[in-house]
Tab-separated table of C-alpha atoms and ligand atoms in Angstrom:
chain	number	residue	atom	x	y	z
A	1	MET	CA	18.663	-4.524	-6.571
A	2	GLU	CA	19.584	-6.617	-3.534
A	3	VAL	CA	16.850	-6.585	-0.889
A	4	ILE	CA	15.642	-8.706	2.009
A	5	SER	CA	13.611	-11.676	0.772
A	6	GLY	CA	10.564	-13.174	2.491
A	7	SER	CA	9.191	-9.895	3.884
A	8	ARG	CA	5.980	-8.257	2.775
A	9	VAL	CA	6.621	-5.572	0.183
A	10	ALA	CA	4.985	-2.145	0.159
A	11	LEU	CA	5.194	0.589	-2.478
A	12	ILE	CA	4.447	4.168	-1.404
A	13	THR	CA	3.801	7.078	-3.748
A	14	GLY	CA	4.320	10.447	-2.040
A	15	VAL	CA	6.980	8.909	0.182
A	16	THR	CA	8.704	12.288	0.662
A	17	GLY	CA	5.544	13.893	2.079
A	18	GLN	CA	4.299	14.119	5.666
A	19	ASP	CA	2.276	10.889	5.634
A	20	GLY	CA	4.861	9.072	3.532
A	21	ALA	CA	7.515	9.698	6.178
A	22	TYR	CA	5.379	8.390	9.056
A	23	LEU	CA	4.183	5.412	7.003
A	24	VAL	CA	7.701	4.310	6.001
A	25	GLU	CA	8.764	4.304	9.651
A	26	SER	CA	5.718	2.350	10.685
A	27	LEU	CA	6.016	-0.266	7.896
A	28	LEU	CA	9.753	-0.762	8.469
A	29	ALA	CA	9.019	-1.358	12.168
A	30	LYS	CA	6.479	-3.997	11.103
A	31	GLY	CA	9.152	-5.818	9.069
A	32	TYR	CA	8.148	-4.713	5.570
A	33	VAL	CA	10.484	-4.034	2.695
A	34	VAL	CA	9.414	-0.546	1.615
A	35	HIS	CA	9.805	0.990	-1.833
A	36	GLY	CA	9.047	4.664	-2.327
A	37	ILE	CA	8.534	6.844	-5.365
A	38	LYS	CA	10.214	10.231	-5.204
A	39	ARG	CA	10.126	12.994	-7.789
A	40	ARG	CA	13.175	14.355	-9.470
A	41	ALA	CA	13.845	17.886	-8.158
A	42	SER	CA	16.667	20.342	-8.746
A	43	SER	CA	17.605	20.213	-5.064
A	44	PHE	CA	17.350	17.550	-2.346
A	45	ASN	CA	13.712	16.827	-1.483
A	46	THR	CA	14.034	13.911	0.945
A	47	ASP	CA	14.418	15.809	4.243
A	48	ARG	CA	11.575	13.963	5.939
A	49	ILE	CA	13.005	10.499	5.211
A	50	ASP	CA	16.753	11.138	5.194
A	51	HIS	CA	17.136	9.483	8.607
A	52	LEU	CA	15.862	6.240	7.020
A	53	TYR	CA	18.048	6.440	3.907
A	54	GLN	CA	20.113	3.354	3.150
A	55	ASP	CA	23.241	3.401	1.041
A	56	PRO	CA	22.476	1.611	-2.259
A	57	HIS	CA	25.842	-0.163	-1.974
A	58	VAL	CA	24.760	-1.964	1.198
A	59	SER	CA	23.127	-5.380	0.758
A	60	ASN	CA	19.887	-6.447	2.466
A	61	ARG	CA	18.277	-3.045	2.139
A	62	ASN	CA	14.684	-2.717	3.315
A	63	PHE	CA	14.032	0.839	2.114
A	64	ILE	CA	14.516	1.609	-1.583
A	65	LEU	CA	13.685	4.797	-3.481
A	66	HIS	CA	12.756	5.038	-7.175
A	67	TYR	CA	12.424	8.140	-9.306
A	68	GLY	CA	8.914	8.530	-10.633
A	69	ASP	CA	5.830	10.626	-11.092
A	70	LEU	CA	2.095	9.998	-10.986
A	71	THR	CA	1.730	11.789	-14.318
A	72	ASP	CA	3.928	9.184	-16.072
A	73	SER	CA	2.156	5.879	-16.794
A	74	THR	CA	5.090	3.972	-18.250
A	75	ASN	CA	7.253	4.862	-15.278
A	76	LEU	CA	4.570	3.664	-12.848
A	77	ILE	CA	4.063	0.392	-14.729
A	78	ARG	CA	7.803	-0.252	-14.749
A	79	ILE	CA	8.176	0.403	-11.020
A	80	VAL	CA	5.176	-1.750	-10.091
A	81	GLN	CA	6.481	-4.535	-12.343
A	82	GLN	CA	9.939	-4.355	-10.761
A	83	VAL	CA	8.720	-4.112	-7.157
A	84	GLN	CA	5.787	-6.616	-7.335
A	85	PRO	CA	4.239	-5.026	-4.238
A	86	ASP	CA	1.845	-6.759	-1.851
A	87	GLU	CA	0.504	-3.343	-0.880
A	88	ILE	CA	0.465	0.029	-2.630
A	89	TYR	CA	-0.214	3.217	-0.669
A	90	ASN	CA	-1.108	6.000	-3.098
A	91	LEU	CA	-0.240	9.078	-1.048
A	92	GLY	CA	1.280	11.152	-3.859
A	93	ALA	CA	-0.717	14.250	-4.748
A	94	GLN	CA	-0.660	17.982	-5.314
A	95	SER	CA	-2.254	18.218	-1.878
A	96	HIS	CA	-2.621	21.972	-1.312
A	97	VAL	CA	-6.212	23.132	-1.742
A	98	ALA	CA	-5.357	26.799	-2.425
A	99	VAL	CA	-2.693	25.815	-4.986
A	100	SER	CA	-5.249	23.648	-6.789
A	101	PHE	CA	-7.088	26.839	-7.809
A	102	GLU	CA	-3.832	28.053	-9.390
A	103	SER	CA	-2.945	24.722	-11.059
A	104	PRO	CA	-6.245	22.894	-11.597
A	105	GLU	CA	-5.144	20.889	-14.641
A	106	TYR	CA	-1.956	19.616	-13.030
A	107	THR	CA	-3.903	18.804	-9.867
A	108	ALA	CA	-6.395	16.738	-11.891
A	109	ASN	CA	-3.562	15.004	-13.735
A	110	SER	CA	-1.659	13.929	-10.632
A	111	ASP	CA	-4.489	13.474	-8.126
A	112	ALA	CA	-7.271	12.052	-10.329
A	113	LEU	CA	-5.524	10.431	-13.314
A	114	GLY	CA	-2.522	9.430	-11.196
A	115	THR	CA	-4.795	7.106	-9.243
A	116	LEU	CA	-6.223	5.663	-12.456
A	117	ARG	CA	-2.693	5.058	-13.779
A	118	LEU	CA	-1.750	3.061	-10.688
A	119	LEU	CA	-4.936	0.989	-10.796
A	120	GLU	CA	-4.318	0.286	-14.468
A	121	ALA	CA	-0.712	-0.697	-13.720
A	122	ILE	CA	-2.001	-3.363	-11.325
A	123	ARG	CA	-4.449	-4.619	-13.950
A	124	ILE	CA	-2.057	-4.513	-16.919
A	125	LEU	CA	0.535	-6.475	-14.937
A	126	GLY	CA	-2.034	-9.087	-13.843
A	127	LEU	CA	-1.492	-8.296	-10.147
A	128	GLU	CA	-5.215	-8.081	-9.251
A	129	LYS	CA	-4.988	-11.035	-6.846
A	130	LYS	CA	-1.639	-10.100	-5.312
A	131	THR	CA	-1.559	-6.328	-4.861
A	132	ARG	CA	-3.795	-4.418	-2.448
A	133	ILE	CA	-4.096	-0.658	-2.897
A	134	TYR	CA	-4.884	2.191	-0.510
A	135	GLN	CA	-6.135	5.463	-1.996
A	136	ALA	CA	-5.543	8.654	0.015
A	137	SER	CA	-9.036	10.101	-0.148
A	138	THR	CA	-9.992	13.167	1.813
A	139	SER	CA	-12.618	14.981	3.828
A	140	GLU	CA	-12.256	17.791	1.249
A	141	MET	CA	-14.639	15.675	-0.866
A	142	PHE	CA	-17.428	16.592	1.599
A	143	GLY	CA	-16.710	20.284	0.894
A	144	LYS	CA	-19.984	22.146	1.373
A	145	VAL	CA	-21.067	19.594	3.905
A	146	GLN	CA	-24.437	17.929	3.407
A	147	GLU	CA	-24.636	16.624	6.988
A	148	THR	CA	-22.648	16.904	10.223
A	149	PRO	CA	-20.720	14.941	11.295
A	150	GLN	CA	-19.565	13.478	7.980
A	151	ARG	CA	-19.459	9.707	7.646
A	152	GLU	CA	-18.874	7.136	4.875
A	153	THR	CA	-22.428	7.629	3.541
A	154	THR	CA	-22.394	11.451	3.453
A	155	PRO	CA	-22.766	12.752	-0.140
A	156	PHE	CA	-19.771	14.589	-1.610
A	157	TYR	CA	-19.875	18.278	-2.587
A	158	PRO	CA	-16.271	19.278	-3.397
A	159	ARG	CA	-15.361	22.968	-3.337
A	160	SER	CA	-11.961	23.069	-5.061
A	161	PRO	CA	-10.183	21.561	-8.077
A	162	TYR	CA	-8.325	19.432	-5.506
A	163	GLY	CA	-11.587	18.176	-3.987
A	164	VAL	CA	-13.049	17.443	-7.422
A	165	ALA	CA	-9.920	15.522	-8.506
A	166	LYS	CA	-10.038	13.482	-5.304
A	167	VAL	CA	-13.708	12.617	-5.900
A	168	TYR	CA	-12.685	11.121	-9.264
A	169	ALA	CA	-9.899	9.167	-7.565
A	170	TYR	CA	-12.339	7.936	-4.911
A	171	TRP	CA	-14.861	6.628	-7.441
A	172	ILE	CA	-12.316	5.086	-9.814
A	173	THR	CA	-10.951	3.167	-6.818
A	174	VAL	CA	-14.464	1.928	-5.965
A	175	ASN	CA	-15.058	1.093	-9.633
A	176	TYR	CA	-11.892	-1.028	-9.979
A	177	ARG	CA	-12.845	-2.866	-6.804
A	178	GLU	CA	-16.296	-3.652	-8.156
A	179	ALA	CA	-15.333	-4.236	-11.808
A	180	TYR	CA	-12.117	-6.235	-11.426
A	181	GLY	CA	-12.235	-7.539	-7.856
A	182	LEU	CA	-9.185	-5.535	-6.768
A	183	TYR	CA	-8.591	-5.162	-3.043
A	184	ALA	CA	-8.768	-1.379	-3.289
A	185	CYS	CA	-9.953	0.936	-0.562
A	186	ASN	CA	-10.361	4.604	0.216
A	187	GLY	CA	-9.306	6.146	3.491
A	188	ILE	CA	-11.374	9.314	3.813
A	189	LEU	CA	-8.960	11.099	6.098
A	190	PHE	CA	-9.750	14.344	7.856
A	191	ASN	CA	-6.965	16.893	8.373
A	192	HIS	CA	-3.935	15.436	10.091
A	193	GLU	CA	-0.897	17.380	11.118
A	194	SER	CA	2.492	16.924	12.770
A	195	PRO	CA	5.888	18.594	13.039
A	196	LEU	CA	6.459	17.201	9.503
A	197	ARG	CA	3.428	19.010	8.058
A	198	GLY	CA	4.156	21.130	4.971
A	199	GLU	CA	4.979	24.701	6.020
A	200	THR	CA	2.139	26.300	4.013
A	201	PHE	CA	-0.734	24.347	5.585
A	202	VAL	CA	-2.399	26.484	8.225
A	203	THR	CA	-1.358	24.599	11.379
A	204	ARG	CA	2.351	24.485	10.540
A	205	LYS	CA	2.239	28.044	9.243
A	206	ILE	CA	0.905	29.077	12.655
A	207	THR	CA	3.392	27.136	14.807
A	208	ARG	CA	6.382	28.182	12.683
A	209	ALA	CA	5.361	31.831	12.657
A	210	LEU	CA	4.617	32.050	16.386
A	211	ALA	CA	7.957	30.449	17.211
A	212	ARG	CA	9.740	32.959	14.991
A	213	ILE	CA	7.812	35.949	16.344
A	214	HIS	CA	8.594	34.722	19.879
A	215	LEU	CA	12.315	34.891	19.078
A	216	GLY	CA	12.133	38.191	17.211
A	217	LEU	CA	12.731	36.643	13.768
A	218	GLN	CA	9.338	37.690	12.352
A	219	ASP	CA	6.814	40.447	13.136
A	220	CYS	CA	3.373	39.226	12.236
A	221	LEU	CA	1.463	36.116	11.113
A	222	TYR	CA	-0.922	36.781	8.205
A	223	LEU	CA	-3.831	34.369	7.797
A	224	GLY	CA	-7.027	34.053	5.750
A	225	ASN	CA	-10.264	32.623	7.139
A	226	LEU	CA	-9.917	32.476	10.938
A	227	ASP	CA	-13.418	31.012	11.328
A	228	ALA	CA	-12.743	27.831	9.303
A	229	LEU	CA	-13.429	24.736	11.399
A	230	ARG	CA	-11.385	21.558	11.059
A	231	ASP	CA	-11.168	18.135	12.693
A	232	TRP	CA	-7.401	17.948	13.300
A	233	GLY	CA	-5.621	14.701	14.227
A	234	HIS	CA	-1.990	13.515	14.305
A	235	ALA	CA	-0.477	12.011	11.122
A	236	ARG	CA	1.295	9.309	13.158
A	237	ASP	CA	-2.106	7.898	14.231
A	238	TYR	CA	-3.618	8.225	10.760
A	239	VAL	CA	-0.988	6.162	8.914
A	240	GLU	CA	-1.810	3.244	11.249
A	241	ALA	CA	-5.399	3.434	9.988
A	242	MET	CA	-4.136	3.217	6.385
A	243	TRP	CA	-2.288	0.004	7.177
A	244	LEU	CA	-5.254	-1.501	9.044
A	245	MET	CA	-7.485	-0.852	6.028
A	246	LEU	CA	-5.274	-3.093	3.882
A	247	GLN	CA	-5.266	-5.948	6.461
A	248	GLN	CA	-9.023	-6.731	6.404
A	249	ASP	CA	-10.784	-9.708	4.759
A	250	VAL	CA	-12.852	-7.432	2.547
A	251	ALA	CA	-11.851	-4.060	1.065
A	252	GLU	CA	-13.987	-1.170	2.312
A	253	ASP	CA	-13.826	2.611	2.636
A	254	PHE	CA	-13.368	4.311	6.013
A	255	VAL	CA	-13.642	7.788	7.512
A	256	ILE	CA	-10.644	8.559	9.745
A	257	ALA	CA	-11.132	11.509	12.091
A	258	THR	CA	-11.051	12.501	15.751
A	259	GLY	CA	-14.687	13.644	15.983
A	260	VAL	CA	-13.564	16.939	17.557
A	261	GLN	CA	-13.525	20.313	15.811
A	262	HIS	CA	-11.656	23.594	16.340
A	263	SER	CA	-11.394	26.883	14.450
A	264	VAL	CA	-8.207	28.314	12.969
A	265	ARG	CA	-8.465	31.085	15.579
A	266	GLU	CA	-8.583	28.468	18.369
A	267	PHE	CA	-5.504	26.795	16.912
A	268	VAL	CA	-3.613	30.108	17.112
A	269	THR	CA	-4.802	30.723	20.691
A	270	ARG	CA	-3.743	27.220	21.789
A	271	ALA	CA	-0.339	27.463	20.064
A	272	ALA	CA	0.321	30.883	21.625
A	273	ALA	CA	-0.554	29.487	25.059
A	274	GLU	CA	2.309	26.980	24.605
A	275	LEU	CA	4.642	29.995	24.484
A	276	GLY	CA	3.069	31.571	27.579
A	277	LEU	CA	1.072	34.131	25.593
A	278	ALA	CA	-2.578	35.100	25.827
A	279	ILE	CA	-4.086	36.644	22.687
A	280	ASP	CA	-6.816	39.255	22.609
A	281	TRP	CA	-8.825	39.047	19.358
A	282	ARG	CA	-10.008	42.495	18.229
A	283	GLY	CA	-12.117	43.664	15.295
A	284	ASP	CA	-13.840	41.357	12.833
A	285	GLY	CA	-13.766	40.097	9.244
A	286	GLY	CA	-10.804	41.370	7.274
A	287	ASP	CA	-9.909	43.815	10.067
A	288	GLU	CA	-9.536	41.228	12.821
A	289	VAL	CA	-6.190	41.188	14.600
A	290	GLY	CA	-4.620	39.145	17.393
A	291	VAL	CA	-2.881	41.268	20.005
A	292	VAL	CA	-0.689	40.044	22.877
A	293	ALA	CA	-2.801	40.377	26.058
A	294	SER	CA	-0.279	38.916	28.495
A	295	VAL	CA	3.166	37.304	28.408
A	296	ARG	CA	4.670	34.707	30.733
A	297	GLY	CA	8.390	33.929	30.569
A	298	ASN	CA	11.033	35.204	28.162
A	299	GLY	CA	10.630	36.121	24.533
A	300	ALA	CA	10.551	39.066	22.150
A	301	MET	CA	6.798	39.693	22.404
A	302	ARG	CA	5.337	42.608	24.338
A	303	VAL	CA	1.815	43.235	25.660
A	304	GLY	CA	-0.178	45.186	23.060
A	305	GLN	CA	1.901	43.895	20.121
A	306	ARG	CA	-0.146	42.921	17.047
A	307	ILE	CA	1.058	39.458	16.069
A	308	VAL	CA	-1.812	38.135	13.884
A	309	ALA	CA	-3.622	39.915	11.045
A	310	VAL	CA	-5.892	38.913	8.179
A	311	ASP	CA	-4.654	39.038	4.586
A	312	PRO	CA	-7.342	38.336	1.942
A	313	ARG	CA	-4.760	36.661	-0.323
A	314	TYR	CA	-5.057	33.565	1.885
A	315	ARG	CA	-8.804	33.258	1.343
A	316	ARG	CA	-10.027	30.782	-1.273
A	317	PRO	CA	-12.411	31.393	-4.200
A	318	SER	CA	-14.754	28.830	-2.627
A	319	GLU	CA	-14.131	27.711	0.942
A	320	VAL	CA	-14.827	24.600	2.984
A	321	GLU	CA	-16.106	26.276	6.142
A	322	THR	CA	-16.496	23.259	8.390
A	323	LEU	CA	-15.382	19.631	8.584
A	324	LEU	CA	-16.137	17.186	11.389
A	325	GLY	CA	-15.748	13.432	10.964
A	326	ASP	CA	-17.510	10.482	12.536
A	327	PRO	CA	-14.920	7.679	12.908
A	328	THR	CA	-17.403	5.122	14.334
A	329	LYS	CA	-16.967	2.616	11.469
A	330	ALA	CA	-13.168	2.686	11.815
A	331	ARG	CA	-13.444	2.156	15.561
A	332	GLU	CA	-15.861	-0.750	15.218
A	333	LYS	CA	-14.329	-2.574	12.220
A	334	LEU	CA	-10.638	-1.655	12.405
A	335	GLY	CA	-10.366	-1.122	16.155
A	336	TRP	CA	-8.790	2.239	15.298
A	337	MET	CA	-8.892	5.217	17.636
A	338	PRO	CA	-6.792	8.395	17.569
A	339	LYS	CA	-4.152	8.443	20.325
A	340	THR	CA	-3.163	12.126	20.172
A	341	GLY	CA	-5.619	14.863	21.130
A	342	PHE	CA	-5.698	18.467	19.940
A	343	ALA	CA	-3.717	19.983	22.844
A	344	ASP	CA	-0.909	17.418	22.568
A	345	LEU	CA	-0.749	17.824	18.787
A	346	VAL	CA	-0.384	21.600	19.056
A	347	ALA	CA	2.163	21.273	21.885
A	348	GLU	CA	4.334	18.860	19.873
A	349	MET	CA	4.253	21.050	16.755
A	350	MET	CA	5.017	24.178	18.785
A	351	ARG	CA	7.922	22.486	20.566
A	352	GLU	CA	9.531	21.302	17.329
A	353	ASP	CA	9.111	24.639	15.550
A	354	LEU	CA	10.580	26.446	18.528
A	355	LYS	CA	13.718	24.296	18.140
A	356	GLY	CA	13.949	25.285	14.466
A	357	ALA	CA	13.528	28.977	15.290
A	358	GLN	CA	16.162	28.735	18.062
A	359	ARG	CA	18.581	27.221	15.546
A	360	ASP	CA	17.901	30.086	13.091
A	361	ALA	CA	18.377	32.665	15.853
A	362	LEU	CA	21.744	31.116	16.764
A	363	VAL	CA	22.818	31.059	13.119
A	364	ARG	CA	21.999	34.765	12.850
A	365	GLU	CA	23.742	35.625	16.095
A	366	ALA	CA	26.859	33.915	14.759
A	367	GLY	CA	26.737	36.201	11.712
A	368	TYR	CA	25.456	33.671	9.155
A	369	LYS	CA	22.387	33.999	6.971
A	370	ALA	CA	19.275	32.169	8.168
A	371	PHE	CA	16.785	31.754	5.358
A	372	ASP	CA	13.330	33.179	5.853
A	373	HIS	CA	10.867	31.207	3.731
A	374	HIS	CA	7.402	32.640	3.067
A	375	GLU	CA	4.437	31.651	0.888
B	1	NAP	P1	2.187	16.144	1.271
B	1	NAP	O1	3.011	16.322	2.493
B	1	NAP	O2	1.849	17.329	0.426
B	1	NAP	O3	2.923	15.046	0.366
B	1	NAP	C1	2.516	14.816	-0.952
B	1	NAP	C2	3.506	13.873	-1.590
B	1	NAP	O4	3.111	13.647	-2.950
B	1	NAP	C3	4.947	14.399	-1.646
B	1	NAP	O5	5.821	13.326	-1.476
B	1	NAP	C4	5.037	14.934	-3.064
B	1	NAP	O6	6.354	14.959	-3.556
B	1	NAP	C5	4.234	13.868	-3.787
B	1	NAP	N1	3.767	14.268	-5.105
B	1	NAP	C6	3.180	15.413	-5.482
B	1	NAP	N2	2.904	15.395	-6.791
B	1	NAP	C7	3.335	14.216	-7.260
B	1	NAP	C8	3.380	13.615	-8.546
B	1	NAP	N3	2.908	14.220	-9.619
B	1	NAP	N4	3.921	12.373	-8.651
B	1	NAP	C9	4.427	11.737	-7.578
B	1	NAP	N5	4.427	12.252	-6.347
B	1	NAP	C10	3.894	13.486	-6.195
B	1	NAP	O7	0.784	15.442	1.635
B	1	NAP	P2	0.396	14.587	2.938
B	1	NAP	O8	-0.164	15.527	3.955
B	1	NAP	O9	1.487	13.662	3.281
B	1	NAP	O10	-0.855	13.774	2.369
B	1	NAP	C11	-0.663	12.506	1.756
B	1	NAP	C12	-1.881	12.191	0.894
B	1	NAP	O11	-3.059	12.207	1.683
B	1	NAP	C13	-2.130	13.190	-0.243
B	1	NAP	O12	-2.666	12.462	-1.322
B	1	NAP	C14	-3.197	14.118	0.322
B	1	NAP	O13	-3.955	14.666	-0.717
B	1	NAP	C15	-4.001	13.141	1.166
B	1	NAP	N6	-4.679	13.686	2.335
B	1	NAP	C16	-3.983	14.429	3.240
B	1	NAP	C17	-4.633	14.881	4.380
B	1	NAP	C18	-3.914	15.689	5.418
B	1	NAP	O14	-4.588	16.321	6.236
B	1	NAP	N7	-2.583	15.648	5.466
B	1	NAP	C19	-5.987	14.567	4.584
B	1	NAP	C20	-6.640	13.788	3.639
B	1	NAP	C21	-5.981	13.326	2.518
B	1	NAP	P3	7.343	16.222	-3.274
B	1	NAP	O15	7.854	16.011	-1.853
B	1	NAP	O16	8.364	16.068	-4.315
B	1	NAP	O17	6.495	17.456	-3.385
B	2	GDD	N1	-3.143	27.130	4.153
B	2	GDD	C1	-3.750	28.147	4.782
B	2	GDD	N2	-3.049	29.315	4.945
B	2	GDD	N3	-5.001	27.984	5.234
B	2	GDD	C2	-5.573	29.020	5.902
B	2	GDD	C3	-4.906	30.222	6.114
B	2	GDD	C4	-3.585	30.395	5.600
B	2	GDD	O1	-2.947	31.418	5.739
B	2	GDD	N4	-5.723	31.047	6.815
B	2	GDD	C5	-6.846	30.373	7.037
B	2	GDD	N5	-6.782	29.154	6.466
B	2	GDD	C6	-7.859	28.149	6.448
B	2	GDD	C7	-8.158	27.582	5.058
B	2	GDD	O2	-8.961	28.487	4.315
B	2	GDD	C8	-8.896	26.297	5.449
B	2	GDD	O3	-10.248	26.569	5.709
B	2	GDD	C9	-8.212	25.891	6.755
B	2	GDD	O4	-7.466	27.034	7.212
B	2	GDD	C10	-7.258	24.715	6.616
B	2	GDD	O5	-6.384	24.979	5.531
B	2	GDD	P1	-5.149	24.013	5.190
B	2	GDD	O6	-4.323	23.816	6.402
B	2	GDD	O7	-4.501	24.551	3.974
B	2	GDD	O8	-5.842	22.614	4.935
B	2	GDD	P2	-7.124	22.194	4.068
B	2	GDD	O9	-8.202	21.824	5.040
B	2	GDD	O10	-7.457	23.195	3.034
B	2	GDD	O11	-6.590	20.903	3.316
B	2	GDD	C11	-5.842	19.920	4.026
B	2	GDD	O12	-6.708	18.960	4.573
B	2	GDD	C12	-7.435	18.182	3.604
B	2	GDD	C13	-8.332	17.225	4.402
B	2	GDD	O13	-9.505	17.869	4.765
B	2	GDD	C14	-4.834	19.311	3.038
B	2	GDD	O14	-3.947	18.481	3.751
B	2	GDD	C15	-5.547	18.465	1.996
B	2	GDD	O15	-4.565	17.766	1.221
B	2	GDD	C16	-6.430	17.461	2.723
B	2	GDD	O16	-7.113	16.650	1.787
């Protein structure tokens, strides 16, 4: 393995995910040599980082991928031993809350025990003094919130197997810091989105669907709880906070959030406005629908068309109704502030998904099959 010498070395689990992609870009720009762990899959799974890929035959590479999995201790120990990282960012996880109700044991294995395995790898290899570790903790740990806004001292009350697994990962990170003096910290990140967001998280599901409905590729967007409230920021801003957390004199845990909250319904309304549409919300509960009230510009949508409806399959057995973070500690100690507000985030996601839908429409017009992925 021929790589640049003298640079700081980072190892990222979950490098193929949304945050992994933004973090690699950011660390490479800072001069790091970046190693990432990707999972073996039966088809290519590196779309988000393909633009950064470097041919293994080229010397002086600064971005190297390794096959691995958070459920495989020996593999993790071997990679950490080989890479000798200055910083580990543990972003790998089964990160979908609804899926965690379907696969609770796997979620616990990867999200809870995966963190333990990495911490143990550092300890077993005697890297306690060299390697700093960031744990991707989450506002989902606050679950049934015990106070609003949520801050570093707010008690946890997780509401899903995912949230429970992440609470274990949070505390084992704190424990290894206290027991073995590791520089280990938790970023308690509130929801953060981007054009790279997974397609089944609600924001991306909304922007993709509206773009496709706008171009006549889809009829209706089916959602679950429209009243859920989230504090949505941009992933690009949030990965900077991760890095800052590992550059301090003392390891601490930080809430990362915007301090502003919107409902799922508001997200839909804002995204539709980007396409020149006003939505009239009619009915309530499971019967609520979003109907086109007015249209500006071109597109397939007509006034009176029902474009949003509720489908109970997207509701969760136990829901996190509201999340709102207080990022004061991050602002004061890290000098971190979010740069992208809600309107700009939605606009960017809508713009990018419109491009994707336009490409699919062209493919269809030319007589080729455009795939239509659904949950
Ligand atoms: P994401 O897009 O779902 O990416 C998750 C990554 O983890 C992917 O690279 C995935 O690989 C990988 N992964 C899944 N299971 C794994 C396993 N067993 N071993 C190794 N890698 C595995 O998630 P994200 O939005 O980037 O979030 C990054 C981290 O922050 C996650 O830990 C998430 O729980 C946490 N978090 C996210 C948010 C948010 O709003 N985005 C907020 C708070 C905390 P594949 O690509 O092969 O699936
Ligand atoms: N996914 C999804 N799909 N969510 C829906 C839908 C739908 O059709 N309809 C309504 N929702 C509601 C969910 O019930 C939830 O209240 C809210 O929209 C946000 O759902 P997600 O986008 O799936 O995100 P999340 O808040 O459950 O979890 C995300 O944020 C956490 C941080 O708070 C994930 O990224 C987690 O990994 C992360 O830890």
